[in-house]
Amino acid sequence: MPINAAKLIWMDGALKPWREATVHVMTHALHYGTSFFEGVRVYDTPNGPAAFRLCDHVDRLYDSAGIYGCVIPYEKQTIISACEDVVASNRLDSAYLRPIVFYGYGEIGPTPTPQLPVQVAVVGVPMGAYLGEEGQTRGVDVCVSSWRRPAPGTIPTAAKAGGNYLSSVLISSEAKRRGFAEGIGLDVNGLVSEGAGENVFVVRGGRIHTPPAAASILQGITRDTVITLARREGFDVIEQAMPREALYLADEVFLTGTAAEITPVRSVDDRPTRANGPGPVTQLLKERFFGLFDGTTKDEWGWLHRIMAQPKKQDRREAAIAV
Ligand code: PMP
């Protein structure tokens, strides 16, 4: 990711230049993985930039931290405003926002004591199609990873925590080394869990299946969006445990995530899905999903969080005079 000194990052209560948003090498999170974060997409809509399901992402950020007893030293509204400020002050039309909470610099040892500072930052970066433009339209080739996802009762996968991403690092780098776009992890029982940074859906006989919360997944906000949109279209969506071979017998497979949006899967372990790319169900759901951002799908759920442009200096002076 290019470093852009002109960009502003919200950190610990204020906007700072990109290069000044730094941490100490003794930061707890760097040693023990104690960060909690989100990825939020901002879309360029006909009504200006809108952060997709921003409040749901902020709720999950607090839930992730809460699982570890980490108290975020701000109200949720402050984090929401910080996200808005990063978009507005950097004049971003579309972006990927990364709000992150982490234990800072204090003492050595894994137990976070009350003396350990909890720091918060929000960064905005540009992001195109996460698994490539071609993958987004024609589908990606994925493999099942040799690495299993964390077992229940070990590291909680419901928390979007920095430490969890060691699993994603192993799964995605193995997949890329083997020439695949992404890897899918199985859970400790050998059942389908999720991609390194995406949830998995399988379409068969017109019904849509996805692994349940108990399959060591992060309950994705895009997963919930797709379930809602699919049910709205009259599809049966079934959250149930899924054996590996369900991926091989699928009519269609697709991945969902804030970064990946809806990415069709063309093949799994070199076995093409029946659709061998985006099938009709994936295509319809993509249309409905992306339609939210150009206005062709009505936002019945209040998912688009509009971000007002920061007034230009001139307007601000005029506003001040008017008051
Ligand atoms: N699983 C993992 C491991 C992820 O990192 C992500 C991306 N946040 C997802 C699933 C999808 O979640 P969401 O749709 O909320 O981005």
mmCIF file of C-alpha atoms and ligand atoms in Angstrom:
data_model
loop_
_atom_site.group_PDB
_atom_site.id
_atom_site.type_symbol
_atom_site.label_atom_id
_atom_site.label_comp_id
_atom_site.label_asym_id
_atom_site.label_seq_id
_atom_site.Cartn_x
_atom_site.Cartn_y
_atom_site.Cartn_z
ATOM 1 C CA MET A 1 0.000 0.000 0.000
ATOM 2 C CA PRO A 2 1.596 3.326 -0.944
ATOM 3 C CA ILE A 3 2.344 5.643 1.972
ATOM 4 C CA ASN A 4 0.822 9.011 1.331
ATOM 5 C CA ALA A 5 2.080 11.717 3.651
ATOM 6 C CA ALA A 6 -0.745 14.022 2.549
ATOM 7 C CA LYS A 7 -3.358 11.680 4.021
ATOM 8 C CA LEU A 8 -4.827 12.125 7.441
ATOM 9 C CA ILE A 9 -5.344 9.329 9.956
ATOM 10 C CA TRP A 10 -7.586 9.617 12.986
ATOM 11 C CA MET A 11 -5.610 8.433 15.991
ATOM 12 C CA ASP A 12 -6.433 8.633 19.694
ATOM 13 C CA GLY A 13 -8.927 11.419 19.318
ATOM 14 C CA ALA A 14 -7.554 13.618 16.517
ATOM 15 C CA LEU A 15 -6.645 13.662 12.842
ATOM 16 C CA LYS A 16 -2.892 13.408 12.259
ATOM 17 C CA PRO A 17 -0.688 13.356 9.166
ATOM 18 C CA TRP A 18 -0.092 9.823 7.878
ATOM 19 C CA ARG A 19 3.593 9.718 8.941
ATOM 20 C CA GLU A 20 2.835 10.769 12.499
ATOM 21 C CA ALA A 21 0.346 7.972 13.190
ATOM 22 C CA THR A 22 2.950 5.596 14.641
ATOM 23 C CA VAL A 23 3.355 3.249 17.630
ATOM 24 C CA HIS A 24 6.177 2.172 19.947
ATOM 25 C CA VAL A 25 7.956 -1.132 19.272
ATOM 26 C CA MET A 26 6.835 -2.341 22.737
ATOM 27 C CA THR A 27 3.159 -2.000 21.748
ATOM 28 C CA HIS A 28 1.343 -4.945 23.369
ATOM 29 C CA ALA A 29 -0.605 -5.771 20.201
ATOM 30 C CA LEU A 30 2.617 -6.151 18.224
ATOM 31 C CA HIS A 31 3.806 -8.882 20.596
ATOM 32 C CA TYR A 32 0.577 -10.636 21.536
ATOM 33 C CA GLY A 33 -1.887 -9.993 18.690
ATOM 34 C CA THR A 34 -4.208 -7.929 20.911
ATOM 35 C CA SER A 35 -5.802 -5.721 18.297
ATOM 36 C CA PHE A 36 -9.460 -5.638 17.236
ATOM 37 C CA PHE A 37 -10.318 -4.194 13.902
ATOM 38 C CA GLU A 38 -12.829 -3.706 11.114
ATOM 39 C CA GLY A 39 -12.853 -3.226 7.395
ATOM 40 C CA VAL A 40 -15.582 -0.919 6.111
ATOM 41 C CA ARG A 41 -16.154 -0.016 2.482
ATOM 42 C CA VAL A 42 -17.171 3.458 1.430
ATOM 43 C CA TYR A 43 -18.978 3.537 -1.910
ATOM 44 C CA ASP A 44 -19.344 6.436 -4.309
ATOM 45 C CA THR A 45 -23.156 6.589 -4.582
ATOM 46 C CA PRO A 46 -25.361 9.048 -6.504
ATOM 47 C CA ASN A 47 -25.908 10.790 -3.136
ATOM 48 C CA GLY A 48 -22.199 11.081 -2.371
ATOM 49 C CA PRO A 49 -19.916 8.780 -0.382
ATOM 50 C CA ALA A 50 -21.678 6.237 1.842
ATOM 51 C CA ALA A 51 -20.101 3.816 4.340
ATOM 52 C CA PHE A 52 -21.779 0.441 4.034
ATOM 53 C CA ARG A 53 -23.301 -0.798 7.332
ATOM 54 C CA LEU A 54 -20.969 1.416 9.348
ATOM 55 C CA CYS A 55 -22.940 1.054 12.606
ATOM 56 C CA ASP A 56 -22.909 -2.766 12.299
ATOM 57 C CA HIS A 57 -19.134 -2.704 11.821
ATOM 58 C CA VAL A 58 -18.690 -0.466 14.853
ATOM 59 C CA ASP A 59 -20.944 -2.788 16.901
ATOM 60 C CA ARG A 60 -18.782 -5.760 15.880
ATOM 61 C CA LEU A 61 -15.621 -3.817 16.798
ATOM 62 C CA TYR A 62 -16.961 -3.360 20.330
ATOM 63 C CA ASP A 63 -18.037 -7.025 20.466
ATOM 64 C CA SER A 64 -14.577 -8.196 19.355
ATOM 65 C CA ALA A 65 -12.868 -6.076 22.021
ATOM 66 C CA GLY A 66 -15.513 -7.078 24.572
ATOM 67 C CA ILE A 67 -14.755 -10.797 24.157
ATOM 68 C CA TYR A 68 -11.275 -9.984 25.494
ATOM 69 C CA GLY A 69 -12.512 -7.592 28.183
ATOM 70 C CA CYS A 70 -10.891 -4.687 26.365
ATOM 71 C CA VAL A 71 -12.739 -1.441 27.075
ATOM 72 C CA ILE A 72 -12.665 1.015 24.166
ATOM 73 C CA PRO A 73 -12.171 4.475 25.695
ATOM 74 C CA TYR A 74 -14.669 6.182 23.356
ATOM 75 C CA GLU A 75 -18.402 6.135 22.712
ATOM 76 C CA LYS A 76 -19.470 4.290 19.548
ATOM 77 C CA GLN A 77 -20.575 7.620 18.097
ATOM 78 C CA THR A 78 -17.010 8.937 18.371
ATOM 79 C CA ILE A 79 -15.724 6.037 16.263
ATOM 80 C CA ILE A 80 -18.518 6.608 13.729
ATOM 81 C CA SER A 81 -17.596 10.308 13.544
ATOM 82 C CA ALA A 82 -13.903 9.395 13.222
ATOM 83 C CA CYS A 83 -14.748 7.249 10.172
ATOM 84 C CA GLU A 84 -16.745 10.125 8.694
ATOM 85 C CA ASP A 85 -13.898 12.578 9.386
ATOM 86 C CA VAL A 86 -11.321 10.353 7.682
ATOM 87 C CA VAL A 87 -13.472 10.174 4.540
ATOM 88 C CA ALA A 88 -14.400 13.856 4.538
ATOM 89 C CA SER A 89 -11.017 15.338 5.464
ATOM 90 C CA ASN A 90 -9.182 13.227 2.877
ATOM 91 C CA ARG A 91 -11.947 13.975 0.338
ATOM 92 C CA LEU A 92 -12.395 10.292 -0.444
ATOM 93 C CA ASP A 93 -15.274 9.271 -2.726
ATOM 94 C CA SER A 94 -14.717 5.569 -2.154
ATOM 95 C CA ALA A 95 -12.363 3.844 0.245
ATOM 96 C CA TYR A 96 -11.653 0.952 2.547
ATOM 97 C CA LEU A 97 -11.682 2.107 6.159
ATOM 98 C CA ARG A 98 -9.693 0.301 8.800
ATOM 99 C CA PRO A 99 -10.796 1.186 12.331
ATOM 100 C CA ILE A 100 -8.430 -0.531 14.774
ATOM 101 C CA VAL A 101 -8.338 -0.771 18.572
ATOM 102 C CA PHE A 102 -5.227 -2.118 20.254
ATOM 103 C CA TYR A 103 -3.392 -2.425 23.514
ATOM 104 C CA GLY A 104 -0.513 0.025 23.393
ATOM 105 C CA TYR A 105 2.843 0.513 25.041
ATOM 106 C CA GLY A 106 2.995 -0.164 28.747
ATOM 107 C CA GLU A 107 4.503 -3.330 30.107
ATOM 108 C CA ILE A 108 5.795 -6.689 28.949
ATOM 109 C CA GLY A 109 3.741 -9.881 29.449
ATOM 110 C CA PRO A 110 0.485 -11.077 27.920
ATOM 111 C CA THR A 111 -2.010 -10.030 30.625
ATOM 112 C CA PRO A 112 -3.460 -6.639 29.754
ATOM 113 C CA THR A 113 -3.535 -4.745 33.055
ATOM 114 C CA PRO A 114 -5.723 -1.670 33.579
ATOM 115 C CA GLN A 115 -2.564 0.463 33.187
ATOM 116 C CA LEU A 116 -2.118 -0.657 29.589
ATOM 117 C CA PRO A 117 -3.433 2.062 27.244
ATOM 118 C CA VAL A 118 -6.122 1.164 24.711
ATOM 119 C CA GLN A 119 -5.415 3.048 21.500
ATOM 120 C CA VAL A 120 -7.739 3.605 18.556
ATOM 121 C CA ALA A 121 -7.070 4.604 14.963
ATOM 122 C CA VAL A 122 -9.063 4.886 11.733
ATOM 123 C CA VAL A 123 -7.221 4.746 8.414
ATOM 124 C CA GLY A 124 -8.705 5.128 4.921
ATOM 125 C CA VAL A 125 -7.050 3.555 1.892
ATOM 126 C CA PRO A 126 -8.137 3.064 -1.712
ATOM 127 C CA MET A 127 -9.234 -0.480 -2.594
ATOM 128 C CA GLY A 128 -10.419 -1.981 -5.847
ATOM 129 C CA ALA A 129 -11.637 -5.558 -6.334
ATOM 130 C CA TYR A 130 -9.843 -7.505 -3.579
ATOM 131 C CA LEU A 131 -9.355 -10.705 -5.571
ATOM 132 C CA GLY A 132 -8.817 -8.828 -8.845
ATOM 133 C CA GLU A 133 -11.186 -7.297 -11.406
ATOM 134 C CA GLU A 134 -11.085 -10.423 -13.542
ATOM 135 C CA GLY A 135 -11.798 -12.646 -10.535
ATOM 136 C CA GLN A 136 -14.723 -10.421 -9.629
ATOM 137 C CA THR A 137 -16.319 -10.833 -13.074
ATOM 138 C CA ARG A 138 -15.203 -14.288 -14.227
ATOM 139 C CA GLY A 139 -14.635 -16.083 -10.948
ATOM 140 C CA VAL A 140 -11.558 -17.190 -8.992
ATOM 141 C CA ASP A 141 -9.853 -20.551 -8.575
ATOM 142 C CA VAL A 142 -9.551 -21.551 -4.923
ATOM 143 C CA CYS A 143 -8.212 -24.519 -2.964
ATOM 144 C CA VAL A 144 -8.978 -26.153 0.353
ATOM 145 C CA SER A 145 -6.114 -25.355 2.684
ATOM 146 C CA SER A 146 -4.046 -27.923 4.541
ATOM 147 C CA TRP A 147 -4.382 -25.593 7.553
ATOM 148 C CA ARG A 148 -7.435 -25.927 9.818
ATOM 149 C CA ARG A 149 -9.249 -22.964 11.323
ATOM 150 C CA PRO A 150 -8.951 -22.472 15.118
ATOM 151 C CA ALA A 151 -11.047 -25.017 17.047
ATOM 152 C CA PRO A 152 -13.917 -23.895 19.282
ATOM 153 C CA GLY A 153 -12.591 -23.198 22.763
ATOM 154 C CA THR A 154 -9.204 -22.046 21.473
ATOM 155 C CA ILE A 155 -9.124 -18.622 19.812
ATOM 156 C CA PRO A 156 -12.639 -17.184 19.397
ATOM 157 C CA THR A 157 -13.316 -16.663 15.702
ATOM 158 C CA ALA A 158 -16.308 -14.409 16.442
ATOM 159 C CA ALA A 159 -13.782 -11.725 17.392
ATOM 160 C CA LYS A 160 -12.110 -9.937 14.529
ATOM 161 C CA ALA A 161 -8.805 -9.815 16.385
ATOM 162 C CA GLY A 162 -5.281 -9.365 15.052
ATOM 163 C CA GLY A 163 -4.105 -12.711 16.454
ATOM 164 C CA ASN A 164 -6.791 -14.604 14.500
ATOM 165 C CA TYR A 165 -5.199 -13.493 11.263
ATOM 166 C CA LEU A 166 -2.222 -15.815 11.707
ATOM 167 C CA SER A 167 -4.690 -18.460 10.484
ATOM 168 C CA SER A 168 -5.535 -16.286 7.470
ATOM 169 C CA VAL A 169 -1.845 -15.672 6.746
ATOM 170 C CA LEU A 170 -1.174 -19.424 6.600
ATOM 171 C CA ILE A 171 -4.264 -20.202 4.521
ATOM 172 C CA SER A 172 -3.916 -17.393 1.981
ATOM 173 C CA SER A 173 -0.150 -17.650 1.530
ATOM 174 C CA GLU A 174 -0.313 -21.419 1.025
ATOM 175 C CA ALA A 175 -3.061 -20.913 -1.583
ATOM 176 C CA LYS A 176 -1.108 -18.216 -3.439
ATOM 177 C CA ARG A 177 2.074 -20.310 -3.369
ATOM 178 C CA ARG A 178 0.105 -23.103 -5.017
ATOM 179 C CA GLY A 179 -1.246 -20.734 -7.693
ATOM 180 C CA PHE A 180 -4.767 -20.247 -6.332
ATOM 181 C CA ALA A 181 -6.446 -16.897 -5.703
ATOM 182 C CA GLU A 182 -7.588 -17.866 -2.209
ATOM 183 C CA GLY A 183 -7.708 -20.738 0.286
ATOM 184 C CA ILE A 184 -10.697 -22.127 2.169
ATOM 185 C CA GLY A 185 -10.077 -23.417 5.683
ATOM 186 C CA LEU A 186 -11.839 -26.433 7.166
ATOM 187 C CA ASP A 187 -12.772 -26.424 10.843
ATOM 188 C CA VAL A 188 -11.349 -28.821 13.411
ATOM 189 C CA ASN A 189 -13.945 -31.441 12.365
ATOM 190 C CA GLY A 190 -12.996 -31.229 8.694
ATOM 191 C CA LEU A 191 -16.144 -29.291 7.779
ATOM 192 C CA VAL A 192 -16.074 -26.190 5.584
ATOM 193 C CA SER A 193 -15.342 -23.063 7.611
ATOM 194 C CA GLU A 194 -14.405 -19.972 5.576
ATOM 195 C CA GLY A 195 -11.875 -18.332 3.302
ATOM 196 C CA ALA A 196 -8.827 -16.523 4.672
ATOM 197 C CA GLY A 197 -10.819 -13.278 4.621
ATOM 198 C CA GLU A 198 -14.237 -14.281 3.274
ATOM 199 C CA ASN A 199 -17.303 -16.351 4.074
ATOM 200 C CA VAL A 200 -18.263 -19.160 1.704
ATOM 201 C CA PHE A 201 -21.594 -19.860 0.008
ATOM 202 C CA VAL A 202 -22.617 -22.912 -2.029
ATOM 203 C CA VAL A 203 -25.590 -23.009 -4.409
ATOM 204 C CA ARG A 204 -27.107 -26.365 -5.270
ATOM 205 C CA GLY A 205 -30.507 -27.096 -6.772
ATOM 206 C CA GLY A 206 -31.557 -23.453 -6.370
ATOM 207 C CA ARG A 207 -30.915 -23.446 -2.595
ATOM 208 C CA ILE A 208 -28.162 -21.466 -0.952
ATOM 209 C CA HIS A 209 -26.027 -22.975 1.803
ATOM 210 C CA THR A 210 -23.409 -21.422 4.075
ATOM 211 C CA PRO A 211 -21.535 -22.765 7.118
ATOM 212 C CA PRO A 212 -23.013 -21.822 10.519
ATOM 213 C CA ALA A 213 -21.464 -19.663 13.261
ATOM 214 C CA ALA A 214 -20.244 -22.851 15.002
ATOM 215 C CA ALA A 215 -17.950 -23.718 12.059
ATOM 216 C CA SER A 216 -15.175 -21.388 13.324
ATOM 217 C CA ILE A 217 -16.231 -18.493 11.101
ATOM 218 C CA LEU A 218 -16.309 -14.761 11.496
ATOM 219 C CA GLN A 219 -19.977 -13.895 11.062
ATOM 220 C CA GLY A 220 -19.474 -11.571 8.149
ATOM 221 C CA ILE A 221 -21.557 -8.480 7.639
ATOM 222 C CA THR A 222 -21.500 -9.171 3.888
ATOM 223 C CA ARG A 223 -22.634 -12.749 4.682
ATOM 224 C CA ASP A 224 -25.607 -11.277 6.543
ATOM 225 C CA THR A 225 -26.243 -8.831 3.683
ATOM 226 C CA VAL A 226 -26.261 -11.637 1.115
ATOM 227 C CA ILE A 227 -28.525 -13.836 3.277
ATOM 228 C CA THR A 228 -30.951 -10.907 3.625
ATOM 229 C CA LEU A 229 -30.892 -10.048 -0.102
ATOM 230 C CA ALA A 230 -31.267 -13.719 -1.115
ATOM 231 C CA ARG A 231 -34.242 -14.280 1.212
ATOM 232 C CA ARG A 232 -35.767 -11.063 -0.124
ATOM 233 C CA GLU A 233 -35.529 -12.662 -3.601
ATOM 234 C CA GLY A 234 -37.346 -15.751 -2.285
ATOM 235 C CA PHE A 235 -34.367 -18.110 -1.988
ATOM 236 C CA ASP A 236 -33.998 -20.643 0.811
ATOM 237 C CA VAL A 237 -30.765 -19.875 2.629
ATOM 238 C CA ILE A 238 -29.616 -22.660 4.915
ATOM 239 C CA GLU A 239 -26.902 -22.159 7.529
ATOM 240 C CA GLN A 240 -25.635 -25.655 8.145
ATOM 241 C CA ALA A 241 -22.446 -27.682 8.520
ATOM 242 C CA MET A 242 -21.050 -28.576 5.127
ATOM 243 C CA PRO A 243 -18.617 -31.359 4.222
ATOM 244 C CA ARG A 244 -15.673 -30.562 1.949
ATOM 245 C CA GLU A 245 -17.239 -32.492 -0.927
ATOM 246 C CA ALA A 246 -20.199 -30.074 -0.979
ATOM 247 C CA LEU A 247 -17.744 -27.679 -2.648
ATOM 248 C CA TYR A 248 -17.076 -30.254 -5.374
ATOM 249 C CA LEU A 249 -20.788 -30.949 -5.993
ATOM 250 C CA ALA A 250 -21.857 -27.321 -6.125
ATOM 251 C CA ASP A 251 -23.670 -25.649 -8.989
ATOM 252 C CA GLU A 252 -22.129 -22.382 -7.860
ATOM 253 C CA VAL A 253 -19.754 -21.253 -5.129
ATOM 254 C CA PHE A 254 -19.060 -17.672 -4.121
ATOM 255 C CA LEU A 255 -17.142 -15.792 -1.447
ATOM 256 C CA THR A 256 -18.349 -12.759 0.490
ATOM 257 C CA GLY A 257 -16.529 -10.109 2.485
ATOM 258 C CA THR A 258 -16.160 -6.371 2.795
ATOM 259 C CA ALA A 259 -13.007 -6.483 0.695
ATOM 260 C CA ALA A 260 -14.066 -9.399 -1.570
ATOM 261 C CA GLU A 261 -17.683 -8.114 -1.855
ATOM 262 C CA ILE A 262 -19.285 -11.021 -3.794
ATOM 263 C CA THR A 263 -16.600 -12.924 -5.667
ATOM 264 C CA PRO A 264 -17.689 -15.915 -7.778
ATOM 265 C CA VAL A 265 -15.605 -19.101 -7.497
ATOM 266 C CA ARG A 266 -14.806 -20.876 -10.759
ATOM 267 C CA SER A 267 -13.139 -23.982 -9.344
ATOM 268 C CA VAL A 268 -12.230 -25.607 -6.038
ATOM 269 C CA ASP A 269 -9.111 -27.800 -5.913
ATOM 270 C CA ASP A 270 -9.005 -27.668 -9.728
ATOM 271 C CA ARG A 271 -12.546 -29.064 -9.974
ATOM 272 C CA PRO A 272 -14.768 -26.586 -11.848
ATOM 273 C CA THR A 273 -18.144 -25.828 -10.288
ATOM 274 C CA ARG A 274 -21.073 -26.709 -12.564
ATOM 275 C CA ALA A 275 -21.360 -23.049 -13.509
ATOM 276 C CA ASN A 276 -17.574 -22.837 -14.011
ATOM 277 C CA GLY A 277 -17.748 -19.153 -13.075
ATOM 278 C CA PRO A 278 -20.516 -16.858 -11.907
ATOM 279 C CA GLY A 279 -23.768 -18.825 -12.157
ATOM 280 C CA PRO A 280 -27.232 -17.262 -12.327
ATOM 281 C CA VAL A 281 -27.778 -17.093 -8.540
ATOM 282 C CA THR A 282 -24.375 -15.499 -7.900
ATOM 283 C CA GLN A 283 -25.018 -13.085 -10.764
ATOM 284 C CA LEU A 284 -28.421 -12.059 -9.417
ATOM 285 C CA LEU A 285 -27.062 -11.538 -5.901
ATOM 286 C CA LYS A 286 -24.154 -9.505 -7.272
ATOM 287 C CA GLU A 287 -26.600 -7.306 -9.159
ATOM 288 C CA ARG A 288 -28.720 -6.764 -6.066
ATOM 289 C CA PHE A 289 -25.646 -6.121 -3.906
ATOM 290 C CA PHE A 290 -23.905 -3.655 -6.221
ATOM 291 C CA GLY A 291 -27.321 -2.141 -7.011
ATOM 292 C CA LEU A 292 -27.351 -0.810 -3.445
ATOM 293 C CA PHE A 293 -24.557 1.570 -4.437
ATOM 294 C CA ASP A 294 -25.940 2.890 -7.723
ATOM 295 C CA GLY A 295 -29.516 3.087 -6.477
ATOM 296 C CA THR A 296 -30.944 0.192 -8.536
ATOM 297 C CA THR A 297 -31.539 -1.824 -5.331
ATOM 298 C CA LYS A 298 -33.657 0.055 -2.806
ATOM 299 C CA ASP A 299 -31.868 0.271 0.552
ATOM 300 C CA GLU A 300 -34.816 -0.992 2.614
ATOM 301 C CA TRP A 301 -32.592 -1.686 5.578
ATOM 302 C CA GLY A 302 -30.850 1.658 6.083
ATOM 303 C CA TRP A 303 -27.459 0.114 5.313
ATOM 304 C CA LEU A 304 -25.992 3.141 3.536
ATOM 305 C CA HIS A 305 -24.457 5.603 5.962
ATOM 306 C CA ARG A 306 -24.103 8.860 4.067
ATOM 307 C CA ILE A 307 -21.021 10.927 4.699
ATOM 308 C CA MET A 308 -21.323 14.660 4.293
ATOM 309 C CA ALA A 309 -18.460 16.368 2.526
ATOM 310 C CA GLN A 310 -16.366 18.530 4.815
ATOM 311 C CA PRO A 311 -17.164 22.137 4.029
ATOM 312 C CA LYS A 312 -14.355 23.889 2.160
ATOM 313 C CA LYS A 313 -12.491 26.585 4.156
ATOM 314 C CA GLN A 314 -14.468 29.290 2.372
ATOM 315 C CA ASP A 315 -17.835 27.620 3.202
ATOM 316 C CA ARG A 316 -16.768 27.172 6.809
ATOM 317 C CA ARG A 317 -16.039 30.899 7.122
ATOM 318 C CA GLU A 318 -19.390 31.714 5.574
ATOM 319 C CA ALA A 319 -21.098 29.261 7.943
ATOM 320 C CA ALA A 320 -19.348 30.912 10.902
ATOM 321 C CA ILE A 321 -20.495 34.347 9.726
ATOM 322 C CA ALA A 322 -24.045 33.067 9.300
ATOM 323 C CA VAL A 323 -24.225 31.786 12.934
HETATM 324 N N1 PMP B 1 -14.018 -14.125 7.540
HETATM 325 C C1 PMP B 1 -12.834 -13.542 7.772
HETATM 326 C C2 PMP B 1 -11.743 -14.323 8.407
HETATM 327 C C3 PMP B 1 -12.641 -12.191 7.437
HETATM 328 O O1 PMP B 1 -11.456 -11.602 7.657
HETATM 329 C C4 PMP B 1 -13.681 -11.481 6.824
HETATM 330 C C5 PMP B 1 -13.467 -10.045 6.429
HETATM 331 N N2 PMP B 1 -13.776 -9.170 7.470
HETATM 332 C C6 PMP B 1 -14.901 -12.133 6.600
HETATM 333 C C7 PMP B 1 -15.036 -13.462 6.966
HETATM 334 C C8 PMP B 1 -16.060 -11.403 5.982
HETATM 335 O O2 PMP B 1 -16.583 -10.488 6.922
HETATM 336 P P1 PMP B 1 -17.278 -9.136 6.452
HETATM 337 O O3 PMP B 1 -18.286 -9.497 5.447
HETATM 338 O O4 PMP B 1 -17.892 -8.576 7.706
HETATM 339 O O5 PMP B 1 -16.213 -8.267 5.914
#
